[in-house]
């Protein structure tokens, strides 16, 4: 049986103090979730990772990105050893906003994923098509390419530390949800592609849906056979809706 995972992606929101106040309120939510077998976490900005990690207990704390080199002349970047020193062992890779604004390619994602997995970190790899690609019926072609390139040259054992998040770009922050059927269809497709690449470990792979998920619709997505969790932006910012999403899954 695969666990469920609710991961909040805070993007460029919350100051350190705001992040810390949120973290301090998470203990009962984490407890409630873990007794129901649900993993919960948030991905704050780099600046707030330490504050969230040290003011919460049992909450997964993920970085929103990292560099693939350990150190060097890469202004503005943060490396894996820097994250590890803070006790951070989850990282989101390839979010569509980074693909769109920061030239994050599938190849670059693969370099980061290889390095993270070699460091025993857990990767949440984001895939998903743009509105234009969706309208042109290219969803599966795009998602397959992102998976085959982004996850290439790994071994099946390493796949145990990979989570894939399917996030149609047209549904992120727009309030335009993909239907439960689309979410299931593409998440099942993700599992199949991973199966063709790495075999039976694909049955253990957590596949998340993301894009305008909120307390009112999360249970519907999670009731789908191949949707194991959600990557949530806007609705993860307030402790009340974060808690309401956990409750909706119990
Ligand atoms: P949203 O963002 O929930 O605000 O649509 C999701 C994401 O970008 O991960």
Short mmCIF file of C-alpha atoms and ligand atoms in Angstrom, two decimals:
data_model
loop_
_atom_site.label_atom_id
_atom_site.label_comp_id
_atom_site.label_asym_id
_atom_site.label_seq_id
_atom_site.Cartn_x
_atom_site.Cartn_y
_atom_site.Cartn_z
CA UNK A 1 0.00 0.00 0.00
CA UNK A 2 1.41 3.37 -1.01
CA UNK A 3 1.31 6.20 1.53
CA UNK A 4 -0.43 9.46 0.76
CA UNK A 5 1.60 12.65 0.57
CA UNK A 6 0.50 16.26 0.93
CA UNK A 7 3.30 18.67 0.07
CA UNK A 8 2.86 22.44 0.21
CA UNK A 9 4.93 24.49 -2.20
CA UNK A 10 5.22 27.96 -0.74
CA UNK A 11 7.05 29.41 -3.74
CA UNK A 12 8.26 32.99 -3.04
CA UNK A 13 5.92 33.50 -0.10
CA UNK A 14 6.42 34.01 3.65
CA UNK A 15 9.22 35.80 5.46
CA UNK A 16 11.29 33.79 7.92
CA UNK A 17 9.09 34.96 10.81
CA UNK A 18 5.91 34.03 8.96
CA UNK A 19 7.32 30.64 8.06
CA UNK A 20 8.37 30.06 11.66
CA UNK A 21 4.88 30.92 13.00
CA UNK A 22 3.32 28.44 10.57
CA UNK A 23 5.82 25.73 11.54
CA UNK A 24 5.01 26.14 15.22
CA UNK A 25 1.37 25.29 14.52
CA UNK A 26 2.03 22.09 12.60
CA UNK A 27 2.67 19.57 15.41
CA UNK A 28 -0.99 18.48 15.88
CA UNK A 29 -1.51 18.35 12.09
CA UNK A 30 1.54 16.16 11.57
CA UNK A 31 0.40 13.90 14.42
CA UNK A 32 -3.11 13.58 13.00
CA UNK A 33 -1.71 12.86 9.53
CA UNK A 34 0.85 10.31 10.63
CA UNK A 35 -1.69 8.31 12.59
CA UNK A 36 -3.65 8.07 9.33
CA UNK A 37 -0.51 7.07 7.37
CA UNK A 38 -0.29 10.40 5.54
CA UNK A 39 3.03 12.19 4.96
CA UNK A 40 2.89 15.98 5.15
CA UNK A 41 5.43 18.60 4.29
CA UNK A 42 6.13 22.08 3.02
CA UNK A 43 8.73 23.63 0.73
CA UNK A 44 9.65 27.10 2.03
CA UNK A 45 12.19 29.44 0.47
CA UNK A 46 15.85 28.66 1.19
CA UNK A 47 15.91 31.41 3.80
CA UNK A 48 13.19 29.77 5.87
CA UNK A 49 14.29 26.13 5.65
CA UNK A 50 16.14 26.19 8.95
CA UNK A 51 13.36 28.02 10.80
CA UNK A 52 10.70 25.58 9.57
CA UNK A 53 12.85 22.53 10.20
CA UNK A 54 13.74 23.55 13.74
CA UNK A 55 10.24 24.68 14.71
CA UNK A 56 8.36 21.63 13.52
CA UNK A 57 8.51 17.96 14.27
CA UNK A 58 7.89 15.23 11.75
CA UNK A 59 7.01 17.72 9.02
CA UNK A 60 8.83 17.03 5.75
CA UNK A 61 10.78 20.16 4.85
CA UNK A 62 11.76 20.38 1.19
CA UNK A 63 13.84 22.88 -0.76
CA UNK A 64 12.29 24.27 -3.94
CA UNK A 65 15.46 23.80 -5.97
CA UNK A 66 19.21 23.19 -5.67
CA UNK A 67 22.34 23.33 -7.82
CA UNK A 68 24.07 20.18 -9.02
CA UNK A 69 27.59 21.37 -8.14
CA UNK A 70 28.75 21.23 -4.51
CA UNK A 71 30.29 24.72 -4.58
CA UNK A 72 31.75 27.25 -6.97
CA UNK A 73 31.12 30.41 -8.93
CA UNK A 74 27.33 30.14 -9.29
CA UNK A 75 25.94 33.40 -7.96
CA UNK A 76 22.58 33.05 -6.27
CA UNK A 77 22.62 29.26 -6.12
CA UNK A 78 22.45 26.81 -3.21
CA UNK A 79 24.11 23.39 -3.19
CA UNK A 80 23.22 19.98 -1.79
CA UNK A 81 25.85 20.01 1.01
CA UNK A 82 24.41 23.35 2.18
CA UNK A 83 20.94 21.81 2.36
CA UNK A 84 22.20 18.67 4.06
CA UNK A 85 23.88 20.68 6.78
CA UNK A 86 20.43 22.03 7.70
CA UNK A 87 19.00 18.50 7.77
CA UNK A 88 17.08 19.03 4.54
CA UNK A 89 16.75 15.85 2.52
CA UNK A 90 13.84 16.56 0.18
CA UNK A 91 14.09 18.80 -2.91
CA UNK A 92 11.56 19.77 -5.58
CA UNK A 93 13.09 19.65 -9.06
CA UNK A 94 11.76 20.95 -12.36
CA UNK A 95 8.77 22.95 -11.15
CA UNK A 96 7.09 24.53 -14.16
CA UNK A 97 7.82 28.03 -12.86
CA UNK A 98 11.53 27.21 -12.84
CA UNK A 99 11.24 25.66 -16.29
CA UNK A 100 9.44 28.80 -17.50
CA UNK A 101 11.42 31.57 -15.79
CA UNK A 102 14.81 30.01 -15.07
CA UNK A 103 15.56 27.93 -18.11
CA UNK A 104 15.33 24.65 -16.23
CA UNK A 105 15.61 21.98 -18.92
CA UNK A 106 14.97 18.25 -18.64
CA UNK A 107 18.73 17.70 -18.97
CA UNK A 108 19.49 20.10 -16.13
CA UNK A 109 16.82 18.42 -14.01
CA UNK A 110 18.49 15.06 -14.69
CA UNK A 111 21.88 16.37 -13.50
CA UNK A 112 20.29 17.61 -10.28
CA UNK A 113 18.31 14.40 -9.75
CA UNK A 114 21.39 12.21 -10.27
CA UNK A 115 23.32 14.24 -7.75
CA UNK A 116 20.49 14.32 -5.20
CA UNK A 117 19.93 10.58 -5.36
CA UNK A 118 23.65 9.92 -5.04
CA UNK A 119 23.36 11.91 -1.81
CA UNK A 120 20.41 9.83 -0.56
CA UNK A 121 18.02 12.75 -0.86
CA UNK A 122 14.38 12.47 -1.92
CA UNK A 123 13.39 14.19 -5.15
CA UNK A 124 9.96 15.51 -6.11
CA UNK A 125 10.25 15.75 -9.89
CA UNK A 126 7.59 17.94 -11.53
CA UNK A 127 6.27 17.29 -15.01
CA UNK A 128 3.36 18.73 -16.95
CA UNK A 129 2.27 20.34 -20.18
CA UNK A 130 1.50 23.96 -21.03
CA UNK A 131 -1.95 25.10 -22.11
CA UNK A 132 -0.87 25.14 -25.76
CA UNK A 133 0.48 21.62 -25.51
CA UNK A 134 -2.70 20.47 -23.76
CA UNK A 135 -4.87 22.00 -26.48
CA UNK A 136 -2.76 20.37 -29.16
CA UNK A 137 -3.19 16.97 -27.51
CA UNK A 138 0.51 16.71 -26.66
CA UNK A 139 0.17 16.06 -22.92
CA UNK A 140 1.50 12.50 -22.91
CA UNK A 141 4.25 13.20 -25.41
CA UNK A 142 5.53 16.07 -23.25
CA UNK A 143 5.24 14.16 -19.98
CA UNK A 144 6.97 11.11 -21.45
CA UNK A 145 9.92 13.21 -22.67
CA UNK A 146 10.21 14.97 -19.31
CA UNK A 147 10.27 11.58 -17.55
CA UNK A 148 12.63 9.79 -19.95
CA UNK A 149 15.18 12.61 -19.90
CA UNK A 150 14.72 13.82 -16.32
CA UNK A 151 14.92 10.33 -14.81
CA UNK A 152 17.50 8.80 -17.12
CA UNK A 153 20.50 6.76 -15.94
CA UNK A 154 19.23 5.98 -12.47
CA UNK A 155 18.87 2.53 -10.96
CA UNK A 156 15.64 1.02 -9.75
CA UNK A 157 16.80 1.14 -6.12
CA UNK A 158 17.21 4.93 -6.42
CA UNK A 159 13.65 5.22 -7.70
CA UNK A 160 12.50 4.56 -4.13
CA UNK A 161 13.63 8.11 -3.37
CA UNK A 162 11.74 9.67 -6.25
CA UNK A 163 8.27 11.20 -6.20
CA UNK A 164 6.76 12.47 -9.46
CA UNK A 165 4.31 15.38 -9.44
CA UNK A 166 2.08 15.81 -12.47
CA UNK A 167 1.17 19.49 -12.69
CA UNK A 168 -0.55 20.70 -15.85
CA UNK A 169 0.86 24.21 -16.22
CA UNK A 170 -2.56 25.59 -17.20
CA UNK A 171 -4.01 24.59 -13.85
CA UNK A 172 -1.32 26.08 -11.60
CA UNK A 173 -2.55 29.10 -9.68
CA UNK A 174 -5.35 29.60 -12.19
CA UNK A 175 -8.26 27.98 -10.38
CA UNK A 176 -8.74 25.88 -13.54
CA UNK A 177 -8.57 22.35 -12.29
CA UNK A 178 -7.77 19.33 -14.36
CA UNK A 179 -10.65 16.90 -13.93
CA UNK A 180 -10.15 13.89 -11.70
CA UNK A 181 -10.22 11.76 -14.86
CA UNK A 182 -7.39 13.71 -16.49
CA UNK A 183 -5.36 13.58 -13.27
CA UNK A 184 -5.83 9.81 -13.02
CA UNK A 185 -5.15 9.22 -16.70
CA UNK A 186 -1.86 11.11 -16.67
CA UNK A 187 -0.72 9.87 -13.25
CA UNK A 188 -1.33 6.26 -14.41
CA UNK A 189 0.61 7.10 -17.58
CA UNK A 190 3.49 8.42 -15.45
CA UNK A 191 3.57 5.14 -13.53
CA UNK A 192 3.59 3.17 -16.78
CA UNK A 193 6.47 5.12 -18.25
CA UNK A 194 8.46 4.68 -15.05
CA UNK A 195 7.60 0.97 -15.19
CA UNK A 196 8.98 0.76 -18.72
CA UNK A 197 12.16 2.45 -17.49
CA UNK A 198 12.72 0.82 -14.10
CA UNK A 199 10.27 -2.05 -13.70
CA UNK A 200 8.24 -3.11 -10.69
CA UNK A 201 9.49 -0.32 -8.42
CA UNK A 202 6.96 1.85 -10.27
CA UNK A 203 4.25 0.25 -8.13
CA UNK A 204 5.82 1.91 -5.08
CA UNK A 205 6.29 5.28 -6.78
CA UNK A 206 4.28 8.13 -5.27
CA UNK A 207 2.66 10.14 -8.04
CA UNK A 208 1.16 13.47 -7.03
CA UNK A 209 -1.30 15.73 -8.80
CA UNK A 210 -0.82 19.48 -8.54
CA UNK A 211 -2.66 22.54 -9.83
CA UNK A 212 -5.31 24.51 -7.91
CA UNK A 213 -5.74 21.78 -5.30
CA UNK A 214 -7.67 22.95 -2.24
CA UNK A 215 -9.61 21.51 0.70
CA UNK A 216 -12.78 21.19 -1.41
CA UNK A 217 -11.27 19.10 -4.19
CA UNK A 218 -8.31 17.22 -2.71
CA UNK A 219 -10.25 14.12 -1.66
CA UNK A 220 -11.61 13.66 -5.18
CA UNK A 221 -8.12 13.57 -6.67
CA UNK A 222 -6.79 11.30 -3.98
CA UNK A 223 -9.65 8.85 -4.51
CA UNK A 224 -8.14 8.05 -7.92
CA UNK A 225 -6.14 4.81 -8.06
CA UNK A 226 -2.88 6.32 -9.33
CA UNK A 227 -2.98 9.66 -7.54
CA UNK A 228 -1.07 9.24 -4.29
CA UNK A 229 -0.97 12.80 -3.12
CA UNK A 230 -0.96 16.47 -3.98
CA UNK A 231 1.55 19.25 -4.51
CA UNK A 232 -0.26 22.37 -3.39
CA UNK A 233 0.67 26.02 -3.82
CA UNK A 234 -1.85 28.68 -2.80
CA UNK A 235 -3.94 26.51 -0.48
CA UNK A 236 -0.89 25.46 1.53
CA UNK A 237 -0.08 28.98 2.70
CA UNK A 238 -2.70 29.25 5.43
CA UNK A 239 -2.54 26.84 8.33
CA UNK A 240 -6.35 26.49 8.31
CA UNK A 241 -6.54 25.27 4.72
CA UNK A 242 -3.42 23.14 5.16
CA UNK A 243 -5.11 21.43 8.10
CA UNK A 244 -8.42 21.17 6.21
CA UNK A 245 -6.64 19.31 3.37
CA UNK A 246 -5.15 16.80 5.80
CA UNK A 247 -8.59 16.29 7.38
CA UNK A 248 -10.15 15.80 3.96
CA UNK A 249 -7.75 12.90 3.37
CA UNK A 250 -8.47 11.05 6.61
P1 LIG B 1 -1.34 26.01 -6.98
O1 LIG B 1 0.19 25.66 -7.27
O2 LIG B 1 -1.83 24.97 -5.98
O3 LIG B 1 -1.33 27.38 -6.40
O4 LIG B 1 -2.07 25.90 -8.28
C1 LIG B 1 0.61 24.34 -7.39
C2 LIG B 1 2.09 24.27 -7.66
O5 LIG B 1 2.62 25.11 -8.40
O6 LIG B 1 2.78 23.36 -7.15
#
